[in-house]
Each structure stands twice: as structure tokens, then as C-alpha cells.
PDB file of C-alpha atoms in Angstrom:
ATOM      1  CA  UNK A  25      20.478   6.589  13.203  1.00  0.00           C
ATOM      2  CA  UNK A  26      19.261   8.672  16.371  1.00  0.00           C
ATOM      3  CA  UNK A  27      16.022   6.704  18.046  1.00  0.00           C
ATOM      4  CA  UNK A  28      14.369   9.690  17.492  1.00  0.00           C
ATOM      5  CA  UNK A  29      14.902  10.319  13.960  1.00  0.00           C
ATOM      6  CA  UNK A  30      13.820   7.253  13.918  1.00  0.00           C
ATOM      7  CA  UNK A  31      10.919   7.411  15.597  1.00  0.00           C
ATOM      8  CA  UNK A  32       9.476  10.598  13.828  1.00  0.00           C
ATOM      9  CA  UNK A  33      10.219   8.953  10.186  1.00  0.00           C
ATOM     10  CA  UNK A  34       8.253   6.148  11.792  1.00  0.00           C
ATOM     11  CA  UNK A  35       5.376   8.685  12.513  1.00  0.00           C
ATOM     12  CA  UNK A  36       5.646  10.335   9.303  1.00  0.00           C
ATOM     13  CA  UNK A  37       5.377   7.208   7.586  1.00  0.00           C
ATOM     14  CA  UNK A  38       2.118   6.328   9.813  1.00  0.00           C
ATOM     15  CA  UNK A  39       0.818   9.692   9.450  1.00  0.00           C
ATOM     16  CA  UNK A  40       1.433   9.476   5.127  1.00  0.00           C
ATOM     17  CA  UNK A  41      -0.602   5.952   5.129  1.00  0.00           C
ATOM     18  CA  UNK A  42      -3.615   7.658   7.619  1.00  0.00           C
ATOM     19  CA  UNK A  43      -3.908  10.172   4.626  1.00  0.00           C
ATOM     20  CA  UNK A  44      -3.323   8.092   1.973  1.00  0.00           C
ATOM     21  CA  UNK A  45      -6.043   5.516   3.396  1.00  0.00           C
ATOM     22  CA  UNK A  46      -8.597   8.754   3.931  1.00  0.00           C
ATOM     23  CA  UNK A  47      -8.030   9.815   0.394  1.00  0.00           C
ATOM     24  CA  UNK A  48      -9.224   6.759  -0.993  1.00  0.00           C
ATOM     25  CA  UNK A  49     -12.125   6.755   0.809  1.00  0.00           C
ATOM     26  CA  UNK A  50     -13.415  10.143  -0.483  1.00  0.00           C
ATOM     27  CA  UNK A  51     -12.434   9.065  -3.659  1.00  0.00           C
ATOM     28  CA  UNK A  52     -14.163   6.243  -3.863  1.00  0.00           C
ATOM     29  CA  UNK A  53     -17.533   7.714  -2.342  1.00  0.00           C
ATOM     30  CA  UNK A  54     -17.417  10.689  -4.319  1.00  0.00           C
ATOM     31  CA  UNK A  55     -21.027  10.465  -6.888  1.00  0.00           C
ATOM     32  CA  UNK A  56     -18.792  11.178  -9.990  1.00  0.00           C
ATOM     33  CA  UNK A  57     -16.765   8.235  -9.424  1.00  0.00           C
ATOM     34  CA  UNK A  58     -19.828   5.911  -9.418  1.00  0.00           C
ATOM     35  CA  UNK A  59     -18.969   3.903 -12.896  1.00  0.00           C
ATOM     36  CA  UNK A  60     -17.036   0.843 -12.766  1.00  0.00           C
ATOM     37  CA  UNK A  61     -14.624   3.100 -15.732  1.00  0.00           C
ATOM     38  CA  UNK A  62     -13.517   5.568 -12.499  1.00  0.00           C
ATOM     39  CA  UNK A  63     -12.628   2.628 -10.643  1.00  0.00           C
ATOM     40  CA  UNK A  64     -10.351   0.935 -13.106  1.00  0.00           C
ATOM     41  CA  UNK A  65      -8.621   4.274 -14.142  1.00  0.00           C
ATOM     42  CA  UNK A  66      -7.419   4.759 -10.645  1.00  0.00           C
ATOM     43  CA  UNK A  67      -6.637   0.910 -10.184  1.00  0.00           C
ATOM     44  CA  UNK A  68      -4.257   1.415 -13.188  1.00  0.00           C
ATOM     45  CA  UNK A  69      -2.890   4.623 -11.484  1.00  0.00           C
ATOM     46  CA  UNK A  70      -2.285   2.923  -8.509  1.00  0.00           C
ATOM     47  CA  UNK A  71      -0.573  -0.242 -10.059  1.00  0.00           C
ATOM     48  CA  UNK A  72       1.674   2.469 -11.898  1.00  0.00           C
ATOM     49  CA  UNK A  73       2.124   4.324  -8.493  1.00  0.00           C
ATOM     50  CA  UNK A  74       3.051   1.220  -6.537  1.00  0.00           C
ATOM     51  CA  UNK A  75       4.777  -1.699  -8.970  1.00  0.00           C
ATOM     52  CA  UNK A  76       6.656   0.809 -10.784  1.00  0.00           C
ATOM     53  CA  UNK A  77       8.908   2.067  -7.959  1.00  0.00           C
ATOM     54  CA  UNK A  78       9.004  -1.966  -6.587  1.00  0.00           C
ATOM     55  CA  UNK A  79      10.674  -2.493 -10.293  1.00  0.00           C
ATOM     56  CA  UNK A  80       7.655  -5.430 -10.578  1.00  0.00           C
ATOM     57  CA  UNK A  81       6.687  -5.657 -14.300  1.00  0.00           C
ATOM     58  CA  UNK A  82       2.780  -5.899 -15.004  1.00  0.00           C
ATOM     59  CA  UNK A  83       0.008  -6.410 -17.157  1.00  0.00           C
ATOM     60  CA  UNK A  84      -3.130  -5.304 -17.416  1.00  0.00           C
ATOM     61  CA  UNK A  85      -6.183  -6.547 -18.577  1.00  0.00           C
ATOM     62  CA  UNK A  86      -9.411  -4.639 -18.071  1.00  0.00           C
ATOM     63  CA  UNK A  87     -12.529  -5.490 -19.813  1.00  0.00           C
ATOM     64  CA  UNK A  88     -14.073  -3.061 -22.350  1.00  0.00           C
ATOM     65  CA  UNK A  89     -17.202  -3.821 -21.413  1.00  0.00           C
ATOM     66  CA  UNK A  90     -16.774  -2.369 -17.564  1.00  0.00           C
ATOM     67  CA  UNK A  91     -17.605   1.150 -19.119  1.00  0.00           C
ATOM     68  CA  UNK A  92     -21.287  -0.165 -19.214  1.00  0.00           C
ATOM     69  CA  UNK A  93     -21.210  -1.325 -15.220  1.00  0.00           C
ATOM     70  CA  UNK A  94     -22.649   0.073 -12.057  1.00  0.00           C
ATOM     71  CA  UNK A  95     -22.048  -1.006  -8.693  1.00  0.00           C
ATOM     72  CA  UNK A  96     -23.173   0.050  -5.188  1.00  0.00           C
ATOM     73  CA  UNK A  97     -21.025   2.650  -3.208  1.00  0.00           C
ATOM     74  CA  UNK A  98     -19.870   0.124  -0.676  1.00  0.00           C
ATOM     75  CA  UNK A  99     -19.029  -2.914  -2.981  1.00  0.00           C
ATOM     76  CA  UNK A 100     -17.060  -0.409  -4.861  1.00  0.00           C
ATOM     77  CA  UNK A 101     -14.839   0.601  -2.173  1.00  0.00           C
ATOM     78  CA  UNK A 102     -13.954  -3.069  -0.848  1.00  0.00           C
ATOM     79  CA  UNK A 103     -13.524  -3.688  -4.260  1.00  0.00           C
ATOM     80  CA  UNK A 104     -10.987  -1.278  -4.523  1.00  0.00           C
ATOM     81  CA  UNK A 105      -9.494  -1.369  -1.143  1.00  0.00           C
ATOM     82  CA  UNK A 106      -9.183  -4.957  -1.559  1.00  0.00           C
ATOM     83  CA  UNK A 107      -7.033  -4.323  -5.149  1.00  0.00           C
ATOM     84  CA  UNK A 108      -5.044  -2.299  -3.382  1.00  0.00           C
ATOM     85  CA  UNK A 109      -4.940  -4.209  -0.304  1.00  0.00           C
ATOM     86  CA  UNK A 110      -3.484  -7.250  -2.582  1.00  0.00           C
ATOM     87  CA  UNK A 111      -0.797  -4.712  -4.116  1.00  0.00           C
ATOM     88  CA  UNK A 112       0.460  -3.920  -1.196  1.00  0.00           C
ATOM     89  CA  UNK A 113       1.053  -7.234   0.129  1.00  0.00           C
ATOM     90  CA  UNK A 114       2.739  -8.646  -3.457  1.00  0.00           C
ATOM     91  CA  UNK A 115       5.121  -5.783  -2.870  1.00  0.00           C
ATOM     92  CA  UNK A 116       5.753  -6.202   0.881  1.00  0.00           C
ATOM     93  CA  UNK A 117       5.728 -10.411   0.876  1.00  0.00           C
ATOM     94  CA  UNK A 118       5.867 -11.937  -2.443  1.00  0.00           C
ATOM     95  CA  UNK A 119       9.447 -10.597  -3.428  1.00  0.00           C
ATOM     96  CA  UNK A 120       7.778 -10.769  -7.495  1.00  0.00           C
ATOM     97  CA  UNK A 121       9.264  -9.787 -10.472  1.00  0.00           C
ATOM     98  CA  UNK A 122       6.250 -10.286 -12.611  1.00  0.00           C
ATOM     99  CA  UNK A 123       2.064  -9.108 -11.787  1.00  0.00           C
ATOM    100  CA  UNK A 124      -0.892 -10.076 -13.910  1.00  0.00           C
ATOM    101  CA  UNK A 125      -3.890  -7.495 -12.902  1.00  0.00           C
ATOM    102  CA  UNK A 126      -6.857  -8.343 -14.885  1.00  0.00           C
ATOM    103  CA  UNK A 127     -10.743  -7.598 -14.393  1.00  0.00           C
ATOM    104  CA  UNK A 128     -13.270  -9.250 -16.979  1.00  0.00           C
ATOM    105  CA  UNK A 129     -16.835  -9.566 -17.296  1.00  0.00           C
ATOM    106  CA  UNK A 130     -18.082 -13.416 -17.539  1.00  0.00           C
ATOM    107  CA  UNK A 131     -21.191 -14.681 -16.654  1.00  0.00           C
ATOM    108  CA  UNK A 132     -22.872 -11.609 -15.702  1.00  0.00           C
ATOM    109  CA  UNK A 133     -19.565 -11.777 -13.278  1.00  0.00           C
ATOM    110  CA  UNK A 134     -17.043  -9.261 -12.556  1.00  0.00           C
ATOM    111  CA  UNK A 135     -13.806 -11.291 -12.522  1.00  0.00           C
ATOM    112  CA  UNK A 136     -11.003  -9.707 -10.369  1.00  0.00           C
ATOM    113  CA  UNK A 137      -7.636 -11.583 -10.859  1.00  0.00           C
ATOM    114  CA  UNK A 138      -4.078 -10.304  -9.242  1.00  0.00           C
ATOM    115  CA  UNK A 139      -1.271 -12.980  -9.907  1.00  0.00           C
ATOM    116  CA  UNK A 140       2.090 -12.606  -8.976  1.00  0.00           C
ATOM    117  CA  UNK A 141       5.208 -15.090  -9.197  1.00  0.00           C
ATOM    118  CA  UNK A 142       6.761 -14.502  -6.155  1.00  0.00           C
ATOM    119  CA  UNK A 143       8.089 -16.913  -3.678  1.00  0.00           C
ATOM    120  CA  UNK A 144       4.455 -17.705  -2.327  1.00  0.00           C
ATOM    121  CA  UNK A 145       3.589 -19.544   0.877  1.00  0.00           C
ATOM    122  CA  UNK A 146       2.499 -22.213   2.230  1.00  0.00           C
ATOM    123  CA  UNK A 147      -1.854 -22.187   2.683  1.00  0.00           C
ATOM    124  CA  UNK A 148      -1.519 -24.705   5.184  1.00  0.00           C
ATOM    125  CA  UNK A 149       0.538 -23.553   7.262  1.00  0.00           C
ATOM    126  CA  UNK A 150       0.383 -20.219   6.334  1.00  0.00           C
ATOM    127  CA  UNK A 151      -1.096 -17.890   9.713  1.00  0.00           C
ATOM    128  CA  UNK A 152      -3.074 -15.103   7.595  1.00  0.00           C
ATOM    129  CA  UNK A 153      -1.782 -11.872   8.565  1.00  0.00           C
ATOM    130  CA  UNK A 154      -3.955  -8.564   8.288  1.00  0.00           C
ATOM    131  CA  UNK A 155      -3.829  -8.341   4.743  1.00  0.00           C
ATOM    132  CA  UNK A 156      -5.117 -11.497   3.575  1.00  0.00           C
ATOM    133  CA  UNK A 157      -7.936 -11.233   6.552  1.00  0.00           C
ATOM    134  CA  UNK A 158      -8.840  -7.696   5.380  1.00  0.00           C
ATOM    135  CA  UNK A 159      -9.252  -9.181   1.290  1.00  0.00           C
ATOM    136  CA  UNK A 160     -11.232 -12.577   2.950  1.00  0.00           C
ATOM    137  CA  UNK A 161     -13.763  -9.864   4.847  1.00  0.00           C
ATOM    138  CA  UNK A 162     -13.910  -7.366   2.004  1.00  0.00           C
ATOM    139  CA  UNK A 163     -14.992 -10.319  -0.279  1.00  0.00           C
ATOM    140  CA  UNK A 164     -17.707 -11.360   2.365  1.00  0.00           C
ATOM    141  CA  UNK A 165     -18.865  -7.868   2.782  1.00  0.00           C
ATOM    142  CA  UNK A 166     -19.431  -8.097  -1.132  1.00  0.00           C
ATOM    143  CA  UNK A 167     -21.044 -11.374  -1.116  1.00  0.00           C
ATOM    144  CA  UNK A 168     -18.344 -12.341  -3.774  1.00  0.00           C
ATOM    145  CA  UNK A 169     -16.735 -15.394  -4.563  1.00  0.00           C
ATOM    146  CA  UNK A 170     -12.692 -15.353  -3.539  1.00  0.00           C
ATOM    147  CA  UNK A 171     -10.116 -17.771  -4.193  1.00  0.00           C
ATOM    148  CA  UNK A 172      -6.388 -17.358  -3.139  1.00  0.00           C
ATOM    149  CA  UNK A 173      -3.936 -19.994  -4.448  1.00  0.00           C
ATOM    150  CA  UNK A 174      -0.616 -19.789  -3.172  1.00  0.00           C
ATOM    151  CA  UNK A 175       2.404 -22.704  -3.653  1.00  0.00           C
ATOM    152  CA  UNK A 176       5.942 -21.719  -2.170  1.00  0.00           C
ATOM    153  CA  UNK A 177       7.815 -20.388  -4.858  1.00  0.00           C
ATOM    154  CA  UNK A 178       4.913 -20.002  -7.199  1.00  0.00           C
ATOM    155  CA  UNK A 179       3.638 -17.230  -6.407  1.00  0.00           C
ATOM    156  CA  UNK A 180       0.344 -15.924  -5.460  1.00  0.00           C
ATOM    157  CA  UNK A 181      -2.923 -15.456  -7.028  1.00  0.00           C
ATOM    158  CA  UNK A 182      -5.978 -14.139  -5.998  1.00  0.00           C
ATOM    159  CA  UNK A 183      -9.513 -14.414  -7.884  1.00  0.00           C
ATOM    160  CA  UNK A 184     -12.554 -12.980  -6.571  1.00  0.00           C
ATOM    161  CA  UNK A 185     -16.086 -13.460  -8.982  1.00  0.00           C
ATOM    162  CA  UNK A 186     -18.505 -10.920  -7.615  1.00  0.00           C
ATOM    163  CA  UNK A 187     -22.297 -11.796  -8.778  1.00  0.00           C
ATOM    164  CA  UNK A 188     -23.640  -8.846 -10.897  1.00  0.00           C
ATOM    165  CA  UNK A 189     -27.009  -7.458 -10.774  1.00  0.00           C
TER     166      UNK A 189
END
């Protein structure tokens, strides 16, 4: 392939995730997507919109009682951006066949839980790159609880327990 060609699908690419990245953030600060119900009805869009083509198989389990839940603006949006932040990285690391999405209600908690069984990593060892630092400051910015477990070939799983009002 010409440098060039390659270069401007390079570009094109950058230029598709600028507006993809700019469409979530209207979305998520538009009023009318306010209730925790708008949330998870685009988080199951997006899991259909990103595992499906990545042939990764996943379940879904989102709590009836989310319907009933507000949340501030901002909290909203790193709790989505974080979802989708942990998507992307299970289909660009984790290699997965298999992905376990589930948000509950427990302890006047919301419960976020993305599993994968991919081939992992190592925590110890593991240097963070900009996808795991953008979840770990996304959960601080919510004041939220987040665990990430990771074994080499065990896959991945990330929890975050954000306190409710």
C-alpha cells in the first residue's frame, strides 16, 4: 500500500473516532437522556455495535430497577465513557471470545461489571496504558469504588460500585 493511502486511511480513521467521541458527548448531556434507562439503552447499542463485528459473544444483565434512577450529568458521562472505554480495550487487548456486561442495583449501589475471558495480563507487571488510566480517573471523578482483576489467560474483569444518593 502507497504511504499515502496509508496515511489518509490513518486520518480518516482519526477523524471517524474525533466524531464518534463528540457524539457521545452530546448524547450524553442532552436533558432527555437524563434517566439511568437512556443510558443503558445506548450501552446495549453500543455492545451490539462493537462485540458483534469483533464476533465476541455477550450477555447482558441490566437491572429493572435502573428505570427508577437519576444521576448527575457528569457521573453519567464517565459512567458511560468508562463502559465504553472498557469495550474498547476487551476488543483491542483481551483477544475474548466471551463478555459478561451487567449493571445491578445493591446496596443503594449501582454495580457496573464488564468481564471478559481473554488472555488477561499480568497487574503486576502490567504498565497501564491510556485506557485503563482513563477508567481509574473516570471512577475517581465519580467518587466510585473500582476494582480490575486481571490473571494471564483469565481474562479481565472490571467492577466499579458507585455510592447512590
Amino acid at each position: 500500500e502507497h504511504p499515502v493511502a496509508s496515511l489518509l486511511t490513518q486520518i480518516g480513521q482519526s477523524a471517524q473516532n474525533a466524531g464518534d467521541s463528540i457524539n457521545d458527548i452530546i448524547w450524553s448531556i442532552h436533558p432527555q437522556n437524563d434517566s439511568i434507562e437512556r443510558i443503558t439503552l445506548r450501552m446495549k447499542e453500543l455492545a451490539a455495535e462493537m462485540l458483534e463485528p469483533n464476533e465476541i459473544v455477550y450477555q447482558l444483565d441490566f437491572d429493572n430497577q435502573l428505570t427508577q434512577l437519576t444521576i448527575p450529568m457528569q457521573h453519567r458521562r464517565h459512567l458511560f465513557m468508562l463502559y465504553k472505554e472498557a469495550l474498547n480495550n476487551m476488543i483491542k487487548y483481551a483477544g475474548c471470545k466471551n463478555a459478561f456486561l451487567s449493571i445491578q442495583v445493591i446496596d443503594k449501589n449501582l454495580v457496573m461489571k464488564i468481564e471478559d475471558d481473554g488472555i488477561g495480563f499480568d497487574m503486576v507487571n502490567h504498565k497501564p496504558g491510556n485506557g485503563l488510566t482513563n477508567i481509574r480517573q473516570r471512577a475517581d471523578e465519580m467518587k466510585a469504588e473500582l476494582i480490575i482483576t486481571a490473571l494471564p489467560g483469565k481474562g479481565c474483569s472490571i467492577l466499579l460500585r458507585y455510592p447512590l444518593k
